[in-house]
GROMACS .gro file of C-alpha atoms in nm:
model
  443
    1MET     CA    1  17.664  16.121  11.317
    2ASN     CA    2  17.722  15.788  11.491
    3ASN     CA    3  17.994  15.729  11.748
    4SER     CA    4  18.216  15.556  11.494
    5GLY     CA    5  18.183  15.840  11.242
    6PHE     CA    6  18.534  15.984  11.292
    7THR     CA    7  18.697  15.643  11.259
    8ASP     CA    8  18.500  15.565  10.944
    9GLN     CA    9  18.600  15.899  10.799
   10LYS     CA   10  18.969  15.824  10.848
   11LYS     CA   11  18.931  15.483  10.682
   12SER     CA   12  18.785  15.630  10.364
   13PHE     CA   13  18.820  15.949  10.164
   14PHE     CA   14  18.529  16.176  10.266
   15GLY     CA   15  18.339  15.869  10.380
   16PHE     CA   16  18.350  15.697  10.040
   17ASP     CA   17  18.296  15.322  10.078
   18PHE     CA   18  18.582  15.176   9.875
   19VAL     CA   19  18.507  14.824   9.996
   20LEU     CA   20  18.152  14.829   9.856
   21ALA     CA   21  18.275  14.973   9.525
   22VAL     CA   22  18.544  14.705   9.490
   23MET     CA   23  18.303  14.420   9.569
   24VAL     CA   24  18.053  14.543   9.309
   25LEU     CA   25  18.331  14.574   9.051
   26ALA     CA   26  18.438  14.220   9.140
   27LEU     CA   27  18.086  14.092   9.066
   28CYS     CA   28  18.086  14.280   8.733
   29THR     CA   29  18.424  14.126   8.650
   30VAL     CA   30  18.295  13.777   8.727
   31GLY     CA   31  18.005  13.849   8.493
   32ILE     CA   32  18.233  13.958   8.207
   33LEU     CA   33  18.457  13.653   8.255
   34PHE     CA   34  18.170  13.407   8.236
   35ILE     CA   35  17.997  13.588   7.951
   36TYR     CA   36  18.328  13.546   7.766
   37SER     CA   37  18.347  13.179   7.866
   38SER     CA   38  17.989  13.113   7.760
   39GLY     CA   39  18.078  13.226   7.407
   40ILE     CA   40  18.345  12.957   7.361
   41ASN     CA   41  18.229  12.676   7.133
   42SER     CA   42  18.336  12.310   7.119
   43ASP     CA   43  18.635  12.403   6.898
   44ASN     CA   44  18.754  12.655   7.158
   45PHE     CA   45  18.670  12.952   6.936
   46GLN     CA   46  18.501  13.266   7.066
   47THR     CA   47  18.171  13.293   6.879
   48SER     CA   48  18.012  13.587   7.059
   49THR     CA   49  18.078  13.957   7.109
   50GLU     CA   50  17.855  13.974   7.416
   51PHE     CA   51  18.151  14.011   7.652
   52ILE     CA   52  18.270  14.319   7.461
   53LYS     CA   53  17.925  14.474   7.485
   54GLN     CA   54  17.916  14.390   7.856
   55ILE     CA   55  18.246  14.576   7.905
   56VAL     CA   56  18.094  14.876   7.727
   57PHE     CA   57  17.781  14.850   7.943
   58SER     CA   58  17.999  14.832   8.254
   59ILE     CA   59  18.189  15.148   8.157
   60ILE     CA   60  17.862  15.332   8.088
   61GLY     CA   61  17.715  15.209   8.417
   62ILE     CA   62  18.023  15.312   8.615
   63ALA     CA   63  18.020  15.655   8.446
   64CYS     CA   64  17.653  15.698   8.541
   65ALA     CA   65  17.729  15.590   8.899
   66VAL     CA   66  18.015  15.843   8.922
   67LEU     CA   67  17.786  16.114   8.788
   68VAL     CA   68  17.525  16.027   9.051
   69LEU     CA   69  17.796  16.022   9.317
   70PHE     CA   70  17.889  16.387   9.263
   71ILE     CA   71  17.530  16.515   9.286
   72ASP     CA   72  17.393  16.546   9.637
   73TYR     CA   73  17.124  16.278   9.651
   74SER     CA   74  16.886  16.515   9.832
   75ARG     CA   75  16.840  16.701   9.502
   76PHE     CA   76  16.664  16.395   9.366
   77ARG     CA   77  16.373  16.459   9.602
   78PHE     CA   78  16.255  16.721   9.355
   79LEU     CA   79  16.371  16.541   9.040
   80SER     CA   80  16.220  16.204   9.136
   81VAL     CA   81  15.864  16.309   9.048
   82TYR     CA   82  15.966  16.422   8.699
   83LEU     CA   83  16.177  16.110   8.644
   84TYR     CA   84  15.879  15.896   8.746
   85ILE     CA   85  15.642  16.077   8.508
   86LEU     CA   86  15.897  16.050   8.227
   87SER     CA   87  15.928  15.677   8.301
   88LEU     CA   88  15.553  15.627   8.263
   89VAL     CA   89  15.555  15.818   7.933
   90VAL     CA   90  15.838  15.597   7.802
   91LEU     CA   91  15.654  15.278   7.905
   92VAL     CA   92  15.339  15.395   7.726
   93PHE     CA   93  15.550  15.482   7.421
   94LEU     CA   94  15.688  15.127   7.418
   95LEU     CA   95  15.340  14.974   7.417
   96ILE     CA   96  15.242  15.185   7.116
   97PHE     CA   97  15.556  15.210   6.903
   98SER     CA   98  15.806  14.945   7.013
   99PRO     CA   99  15.847  14.646   6.776
  100LEU     CA  100  15.747  14.301   6.898
  101ILE     CA  101  16.067  14.119   7.000
  102ASN     CA  102  16.042  13.769   7.148
  103GLY     CA  103  15.672  13.828   7.209
  104SER     CA  104  15.729  14.147   7.412
  105ARG     CA  105  15.723  14.521   7.341
  106SER     CA  106  15.993  14.618   7.588
  107TRP     CA  107  16.298  14.717   7.381
  108ILE     CA  108  16.432  15.026   7.209
  109GLY     CA  109  16.706  14.966   6.951
  110ILE     CA  110  17.001  15.207   6.946
  111GLY     CA  111  17.254  15.108   6.681
  112GLY     CA  112  17.368  14.756   6.760
  113PHE     CA  113  17.248  14.781   7.119
  114GLY     CA  114  16.909  14.726   7.275
  115ILE     CA  115  16.781  14.923   7.574
  116GLN     CA  116  16.510  14.788   7.803
  117PRO     CA  117  16.363  15.100   7.969
  118SER     CA  118  16.168  14.900   8.229
  119GLU     CA  119  16.501  14.814   8.394
  120LEU     CA  120  16.595  15.182   8.427
  121VAL     CA  121  16.245  15.272   8.547
  122LYS     CA  122  16.315  15.064   8.860
  123ILE     CA  123  16.556  15.333   8.978
  124SER     CA  124  16.311  15.619   8.917
  125TYR     CA  125  16.047  15.419   9.106
  126ILE     CA  126  16.282  15.365   9.402
  127LEU     CA  127  16.353  15.740   9.413
  128VAL     CA  128  15.992  15.855   9.395
  129PHE     CA  129  15.875  15.592   9.644
  130ALA     CA  130  16.152  15.690   9.886
  131ARG     CA  131  16.030  16.050   9.863
  132PHE     CA  132  15.669  15.935   9.910
  133ILE     CA  133  15.753  15.737  10.226
  134GLU     CA  134  15.948  16.029  10.373
  135ASN     CA  135  15.665  16.275  10.306
  136LYS     CA  136  15.399  16.042  10.449
  137GLN     CA  137  15.573  15.944  10.772
  138LYS     CA  138  15.306  16.097  10.997
  139GLU     CA  139  15.029  15.889  10.837
  140ILE     CA  140  15.228  15.596  10.694
  141GLY     CA  141  15.015  15.341  10.881
  142THR     CA  142  14.681  15.447  10.733
  143LEU     CA  143  14.485  15.267  10.464
  144LYS     CA  144  14.473  15.586  10.256
  145VAL     CA  145  14.852  15.607  10.233
  146PHE     CA  146  14.881  15.237  10.159
  147ALA     CA  147  14.634  15.272   9.871
  148GLU     CA  148  14.824  15.572   9.733
  149ALA     CA  149  15.154  15.384   9.762
  150PHE     CA  150  15.013  15.077   9.591
  151LEU     CA  151  14.880  15.287   9.302
  152LEU     CA  152  15.223  15.453   9.269
  153MET     CA  153  15.371  15.107   9.215
  154LEU     CA  154  15.086  14.966   9.009
  155LEU     CA  155  15.119  15.223   8.730
  156PRO     CA  156  15.470  15.120   8.613
  157ALA     CA  157  15.417  14.754   8.707
  158GLY     CA  158  15.093  14.737   8.510
  159LEU     CA  159  15.248  14.898   8.202
  160VAL     CA  160  15.537  14.651   8.216
  161LEU     CA  161  15.295  14.361   8.259
  162LEU     CA  162  15.112  14.472   7.944
  163GLN     CA  163  15.432  14.442   7.736
  164PRO     CA  164  15.406  14.155   7.860
  165ASP     CA  165  15.707  14.110   8.091
  166LEU     CA  166  15.596  13.920   8.399
  167GLY     CA  167  15.945  13.887   8.549
  168THR     CA  168  16.029  14.257   8.543
  169ALA     CA  169  15.678  14.350   8.662
  170SER     CA  170  15.723  14.124   8.965
  171VAL     CA  171  16.032  14.325   9.067
  172TYR     CA  172  15.817  14.634   9.126
  173PHE     CA  173  15.596  14.439   9.364
  174ALA     CA  174  15.904  14.321   9.555
  175LEU     CA  175  16.036  14.678   9.579
  176PHE     CA  176  15.699  14.799   9.702
  177PHE     CA  177  15.654  14.538   9.976
  178ILE     CA  178  16.008  14.562  10.113
  179MET     CA  179  16.037  14.942  10.100
  180PHE     CA  180  15.689  15.003  10.243
  181TYR     CA  181  15.747  14.759  10.529
  182PHE     CA  182  16.082  14.910  10.630
  183GLY     CA  183  15.938  15.258  10.578
  184GLY     CA  184  15.695  15.195  10.863
  185GLY     CA  185  15.391  15.076  10.666
  186ASN     CA  186  15.110  14.884  10.831
  187ALA     CA  187  15.199  14.514  10.824
  188ARG     CA  188  14.831  14.419  10.807
  189TYR     CA  189  14.791  14.584  10.467
  190ILE     CA  190  15.118  14.440  10.342
  191VAL     CA  191  15.013  14.086  10.440
  192PHE     CA  192  14.675  14.143  10.273
  193SER     CA  193  14.842  14.244   9.947
  194LEU     CA  194  15.090  13.958   9.959
  195LEU     CA  195  14.808  13.709  10.008
  196VAL     CA  196  14.622  13.862   9.711
  197VAL     CA  197  14.934  13.834   9.493
  198ILE     CA  198  14.995  13.472   9.597
  199MET     CA  199  14.632  13.365   9.556
  200THR     CA  200  14.604  13.547   9.223
  201SER     CA  201  14.912  13.362   9.098
  202VAL     CA  202  14.765  13.029   9.211
  203ILE     CA  203  14.427  13.098   9.049
  204THR     CA  204  14.597  13.205   8.726
  205VAL     CA  205  14.799  12.884   8.689
  206LEU     CA  206  14.559  12.625   8.835
  207PRO     CA  207  14.382  12.546   8.504
  208HIS     CA  208  14.721  12.481   8.342
  209TRP     CA  209  14.831  12.276   8.643
  210GLU     CA  210  14.526  12.057   8.584
  211VAL     CA  211  14.648  11.982   8.229
  212LEU     CA  212  15.025  11.961   8.283
  213ILE     CA  213  15.074  11.825   8.634
  214ALA     CA  214  14.752  11.653   8.745
  215GLN     CA  215  14.674  11.536   8.388
  216ARG     CA  216  14.314  11.470   8.483
  217LYS     CA  217  13.994  11.665   8.525
  218VAL     CA  218  13.953  11.821   8.869
  219PRO     CA  219  13.581  11.898   8.920
  220LEU     CA  220  13.654  12.169   9.176
  221LEU     CA  221  13.841  12.373   8.912
  222LEU     CA  222  13.517  12.424   8.722
  223LEU     CA  223  13.466  12.709   8.969
  224LEU     CA  224  13.755  12.885   8.795
  225THR     CA  225  13.718  12.775   8.433
  226ASP     CA  226  13.347  12.742   8.357
  227PRO     CA  227  13.153  13.074   8.348
  228VAL     CA  228  12.840  12.891   8.465
  229TYR     CA  229  13.014  12.823   8.798
  230TYR     CA  230  13.273  13.104   8.804
  231PHE     CA  231  13.039  13.404   8.825
  232PRO     CA  232  12.810  13.262   9.099
  233PHE     CA  233  13.125  13.165   9.291
  234LEU     CA  234  13.267  13.516   9.244
  235PHE     CA  235  12.952  13.695   9.359
  236PHE     CA  236  12.912  13.457   9.652
  237TRP     CA  237  13.241  13.587   9.796
  238LEU     CA  238  13.138  13.946   9.723
  239PHE     CA  239  12.812  13.885   9.911
  240VAL     CA  240  13.001  13.732  10.207
  241PHE     CA  241  13.230  14.035  10.219
  242ILE     CA  242  12.945  14.285  10.215
  243VAL     CA  243  12.748  14.103  10.486
  244SER     CA  244  13.050  14.055  10.713
  245ALA     CA  245  13.165  14.416  10.660
  246VAL     CA  246  12.822  14.543  10.760
  247GLY     CA  247  12.827  14.305  11.057
  248PHE     CA  248  13.162  14.440  11.171
  249PHE     CA  249  13.057  14.806  11.150
  250VAL     CA  250  12.733  14.733  11.336
  251TYR     CA  251  12.851  14.490  11.604
  252LYS     CA  252  13.228  14.564  11.615
  253LYS     CA  253  13.309  14.194  11.646
  254SER     CA  254  13.648  14.065  11.531
  255PHE     CA  255  13.475  13.754  11.396
  256PHE     CA  256  13.309  13.962  11.123
  257TYR     CA  257  13.636  14.143  11.050
  258ARG     CA  258  13.823  13.818  10.987
  259ILE     CA  259  13.552  13.689  10.753
  260ALA     CA  260  13.550  14.019  10.562
  261TYR     CA  261  13.932  14.011  10.541
  262VAL     CA  262  13.942  13.659  10.393
  263SER     CA  263  13.643  13.701  10.162
  264LEU     CA  264  13.782  14.022  10.013
  265ILE     CA  265  14.115  13.850   9.943
  266VAL     CA  266  13.936  13.565   9.763
  267PHE     CA  267  13.711  13.802   9.564
  268ILE     CA  268  13.996  14.026   9.444
  269SER     CA  269  14.212  13.722   9.361
  270LEU     CA  270  13.935  13.564   9.155
  271VAL     CA  271  13.898  13.883   8.951
  272LEU     CA  272  14.272  13.938   8.903
  273GLY     CA  273  14.332  13.569   8.833
  274LYS     CA  274  14.084  13.580   8.545
  275ILE     CA  275  14.252  13.894   8.411
  276GLY     CA  276  14.595  13.735   8.448
  277SER     CA  277  14.488  13.431   8.248
  278GLY     CA  278  14.388  13.663   7.965
  279VAL     CA  279  14.695  13.889   7.973
  280LEU     CA  280  14.974  13.634   8.017
  281LYS     CA  281  15.089  13.416   7.731
  282ASP     CA  282  15.057  13.037   7.757
  283TYR     CA  283  15.434  12.990   7.771
  284GLN     CA  284  15.463  13.239   8.059
  285ILE     CA  285  15.200  13.055   8.262
  286LYS     CA  286  15.365  12.722   8.187
  287ARG     CA  287  15.695  12.855   8.319
  288LEU     CA  288  15.524  12.947   8.646
  289ILE     CA  289  15.421  12.587   8.715
  290VAL     CA  290  15.650  12.350   8.524
  291PHE     CA  291  15.927  12.396   8.783
  292LEU     CA  292  15.707  12.181   9.013
  293ASP     CA  293  15.776  11.888   8.781
  294PRO     CA  294  15.997  11.978   8.480
  295LYS     CA  295  15.962  11.628   8.336
  296VAL     CA  296  15.601  11.692   8.232
  297ASP     CA  297  15.739  11.912   7.953
  298PRO     CA  298  16.104  11.802   7.915
  299TYR     CA  299  16.146  11.949   7.566
  300GLY     CA  300  15.946  12.267   7.629
  301SER     CA  301  15.908  12.479   7.940
  302GLY     CA  302  16.086  12.223   8.160
  303TYR     CA  303  16.388  12.188   7.929
  304HIS     CA  304  16.589  12.478   8.074
  305ILE     CA  305  16.547  12.359   8.434
  306LEU     CA  306  16.648  11.999   8.358
  307GLN     CA  307  16.954  12.112   8.161
  308SER     CA  308  17.050  12.363   8.428
  309LEU     CA  309  17.038  12.102   8.705
  310THR     CA  310  17.255  11.867   8.499
  311VAL     CA  311  17.511  12.140   8.429
  312ILE     CA  312  17.526  12.250   8.793
  313GLY     CA  313  17.566  11.893   8.915
  314SER     CA  314  17.850  11.828   8.670
  315GLY     CA  315  18.065  12.098   8.832
  316GLY     CA  316  18.110  11.915   9.161
  317PHE     CA  317  18.297  12.094   9.439
  318SER     CA  318  18.578  12.270   9.251
  319GLY     CA  319  18.442  12.276   8.896
  320LYS     CA  320  18.599  12.184   8.562
  321GLY     CA  321  18.805  12.499   8.538
  322PHE     CA  322  18.746  12.837   8.376
  323MET     CA  323  18.651  12.798   8.007
  324ASN     CA  324  18.655  12.418   8.045
  325GLY     CA  325  18.281  12.366   8.082
  326THR     CA  326  18.211  12.088   7.833
  327LEU     CA  327  17.831  12.085   7.861
  328GLY     CA  328  17.813  12.457   7.797
  329LYS     CA  329  18.039  12.441   7.494
  330TYR     CA  330  17.816  12.189   7.324
  331ASP     CA  331  17.509  12.414   7.367
  332PHE     CA  332  17.366  12.178   7.625
  333LEU     CA  333  17.234  12.478   7.820
  334PRO     CA  334  17.045  12.760   7.642
  335GLN     CA  335  17.078  13.123   7.758
  336ARG     CA  336  17.395  13.042   7.948
  337SER     CA  337  17.519  13.402   7.938
  338THR     CA  338  17.190  13.554   8.056
  339ASP     CA  339  16.927  13.378   8.267
  340PHE     CA  340  17.141  13.071   8.339
  341ILE     CA  341  17.485  13.222   8.385
  342PHE     CA  342  17.494  13.092   8.744
  343SER     CA  343  17.478  12.739   8.600
  344THR     CA  344  17.785  12.822   8.388
  345ILE     CA  345  17.966  12.941   8.700
  346ALA     CA  346  17.868  12.621   8.884
  347GLU     CA  347  18.004  12.400   8.605
  348GLU     CA  348  18.338  12.576   8.573
  349TRP     CA  349  18.402  12.691   8.932
  350GLY     CA  350  18.193  12.433   9.116
  351PHE     CA  351  18.042  12.471   9.461
  352ALA     CA  352  18.344  12.671   9.579
  353GLY     CA  353  18.297  12.929   9.305
  354CYS     CA  354  17.924  12.954   9.368
  355PHE     CA  355  17.993  13.010   9.737
  356PHE     CA  356  18.241  13.286   9.650
  357VAL     CA  357  17.984  13.463   9.431
  358LEU     CA  358  17.712  13.429   9.696
  359ALA     CA  359  17.952  13.559   9.962
  360LEU     CA  360  18.020  13.865   9.746
  361PHE     CA  361  17.647  13.928   9.707
  362GLY     CA  362  17.597  13.884  10.081
  363ALA     CA  363  17.874  14.128  10.164
  364VAL     CA  364  17.738  14.385   9.918
  365MET     CA  365  17.390  14.363  10.070
  366ILE     CA  366  17.528  14.395  10.425
  367LYS     CA  367  17.712  14.708  10.317
  368ILE     CA  368  17.392  14.852  10.171
  369ILE     CA  369  17.203  14.778  10.494
  370LEU     CA  370  17.475  14.959  10.691
  371ALA     CA  371  17.444  15.255  10.455
  372ALA     CA  372  17.069  15.259  10.519
  373ARG     CA  373  17.125  15.243  10.894
  374ASP     CA  374  17.370  15.534  10.893
  375SER     CA  375  17.179  15.754  10.648
  376LYS     CA  376  17.120  16.108  10.773
  377ASP     CA  377  16.756  16.113  10.656
  378ILE     CA  378  16.461  15.890  10.567
  379PHE     CA  379  16.490  15.965  10.195
  380GLY     CA  380  16.845  15.828  10.181
  381ARG     CA  381  16.757  15.532  10.403
  382MET     CA  382  16.470  15.429  10.180
  383ILE     CA  383  16.678  15.457   9.863
  384CYS     CA  384  16.928  15.217  10.018
  385ILE     CA  385  16.648  14.980  10.118
  386GLY     CA  386  16.517  14.995   9.761
  387VAL     CA  387  16.856  14.909   9.611
  388PHE     CA  388  16.892  14.627   9.865
  389ALA     CA  389  16.550  14.490   9.766
  390LEU     CA  390  16.643  14.515   9.397
  391ILE     CA  391  16.962  14.311   9.439
  392PHE     CA  392  16.814  14.062   9.686
  393TYR     CA  393  16.509  13.982   9.474
  394HIS     CA  394  16.708  13.939   9.152
  395MET     CA  395  16.961  13.714   9.323
  396VAL     CA  396  16.705  13.490   9.497
  397ILE     CA  397  16.479  13.449   9.194
  398ASN     CA  398  16.756  13.398   8.937
  399ILE     CA  399  16.958  13.148   9.139
  400GLY     CA  400  16.636  12.982   9.254
  401MET     CA  401  16.524  12.920   8.895
  402THR     CA  402  16.863  12.775   8.797
  403VAL     CA  403  16.837  12.515   9.074
  404GLY     CA  404  16.469  12.443   9.006
  405VAL     CA  405  16.306  12.593   9.315
  406MET     CA  406  16.168  12.905   9.142
  407PRO     CA  407  15.973  12.942   8.816
  408ILE     CA  408  16.159  13.072   8.511
  409THR     CA  409  16.065  13.439   8.481
  410GLY     CA  410  16.355  13.581   8.282
  411ILE     CA  411  16.500  13.777   8.575
  412PRO     CA  412  16.879  13.824   8.531
  413LEU     CA  413  17.145  13.770   8.795
  414ILE     CA  414  17.220  14.132   8.871
  415PHE     CA  415  17.578  14.254   8.790
  416ILE     CA  416  17.663  13.918   8.629
  417SER     CA  417  17.412  13.822   8.358
  418TYR     CA  418  17.461  13.968   8.011
  419GLY     CA  419  17.238  14.270   7.961
  420GLY     CA  420  17.314  14.640   7.945
  421SER     CA  421  16.995  14.786   8.088
  422SER     CA  422  17.000  14.570   8.400
  423LEU     CA  423  17.370  14.632   8.459
  424ILE     CA  424  17.347  15.008   8.411
  425SER     CA  425  17.043  15.044   8.637
  426SER     CA  426  17.202  14.834   8.913
  427LEU     CA  427  17.526  15.035   8.897
  428ILE     CA  428  17.327  15.359   8.916
  429GLY     CA  429  17.159  15.214   9.225
  430ILE     CA  430  17.500  15.144   9.380
  431GLY     CA  431  17.601  15.499   9.289
  432PHE     CA  432  17.312  15.626   9.501
  433VAL     CA  433  17.413  15.401   9.792
  434LEU     CA  434  17.774  15.526   9.775
  435ASN     CA  435  17.641  15.883   9.754
  436ILE     CA  436  17.426  15.837  10.064
  437ARG     CA  437  17.705  15.660  10.249
  438MET     CA  438  17.954  15.934  10.164
  439ARG     CA  439  17.721  16.211  10.286
  440ARG     CA  440  17.626  16.046  10.613
  441PHE     CA  441  17.849  16.302  10.789
  442GLY     CA  442  17.642  16.589  10.651
  443ILE     CA  443  17.898  16.705  10.392
   0.00000   0.00000   0.00000
């Protein structure tokens, strides 16, 4: 117990963090309000029932969070493994039996509602990875543990990527890097993996960049696109790695180590980049690069970004007023209740409203960090870090894509965008944080 424990206990009932709960409910309320507003048409009629569904999702999510709150989180050490295995089974089931909806096999229909299991799997992954990090503390810095941890993440991420759902799959990578780093993982391995992810992404999209952005043949890219050049180039880097690795083990010189480090990154990225080009759809790859210059495809992949920037700019400082967003009403902005709900907020509440929403997110994340700091064990601390990473990544990527600095990946603005699975999973995550915060006194 920290020195301020008694004071904190008097401020809240059994250590329950009412402030965090109220701020999260405020974000959910903002979401419902703007989902309602986004359904108003040019004749001021409500044309959507999404806001009603979001209210139902909120009630379900709050009920799940309350249920989690009354179960000591330490019991999930044992349950996390079974939840993780069940999650993998569900993801495999989706690939085999789920219908193709919007080019992806990621949904299960229940009545008039759709459930996206990959959103809920994020919580089971956070739980099992928190347990893994706690159990491996004595050897957390070794390559063996890093490889095991990476495989633990790659199983659900790979299954989600096969759906294909690039945006959701990327969330698992973010959870892995942030949790493993704060869990005491070796930074050298984390940097290596990050560089592989970044270089793989670049290699995957470069051929499309040549067509869309450069709009001319780039001879150097033949190394990536023409098999006559690709395979010699690939095996050249493999040869460099083998020679430099042998040189390092024989002579123990850092020079050989650095060459082996770089060459292995390039080799793995070349392989994964080729696989990525085959797995991802053309429209997904276009979305990854068109944000660099949306005008190259103004009526296709760049359309959403251009419209979003116009809508955001029209809001000015104070906005046009709630439900008075003219551009939204005339369907100027697609997906304004889901991926681009932040643009709707910017039009109607302006810069001031956006700042208010960002301040709420910031305060929520600070509260989660404090809960992690005060946790009585590593398992609880890492769950909090995982929930923090979940919220932070969703917020940065979603808002970034609405203002044109991030590619469009279909990642919702957590708590606010329309979508039951995302909302329920995020509220369950908050339930765990409140649980851990409440039990920091050992009750």
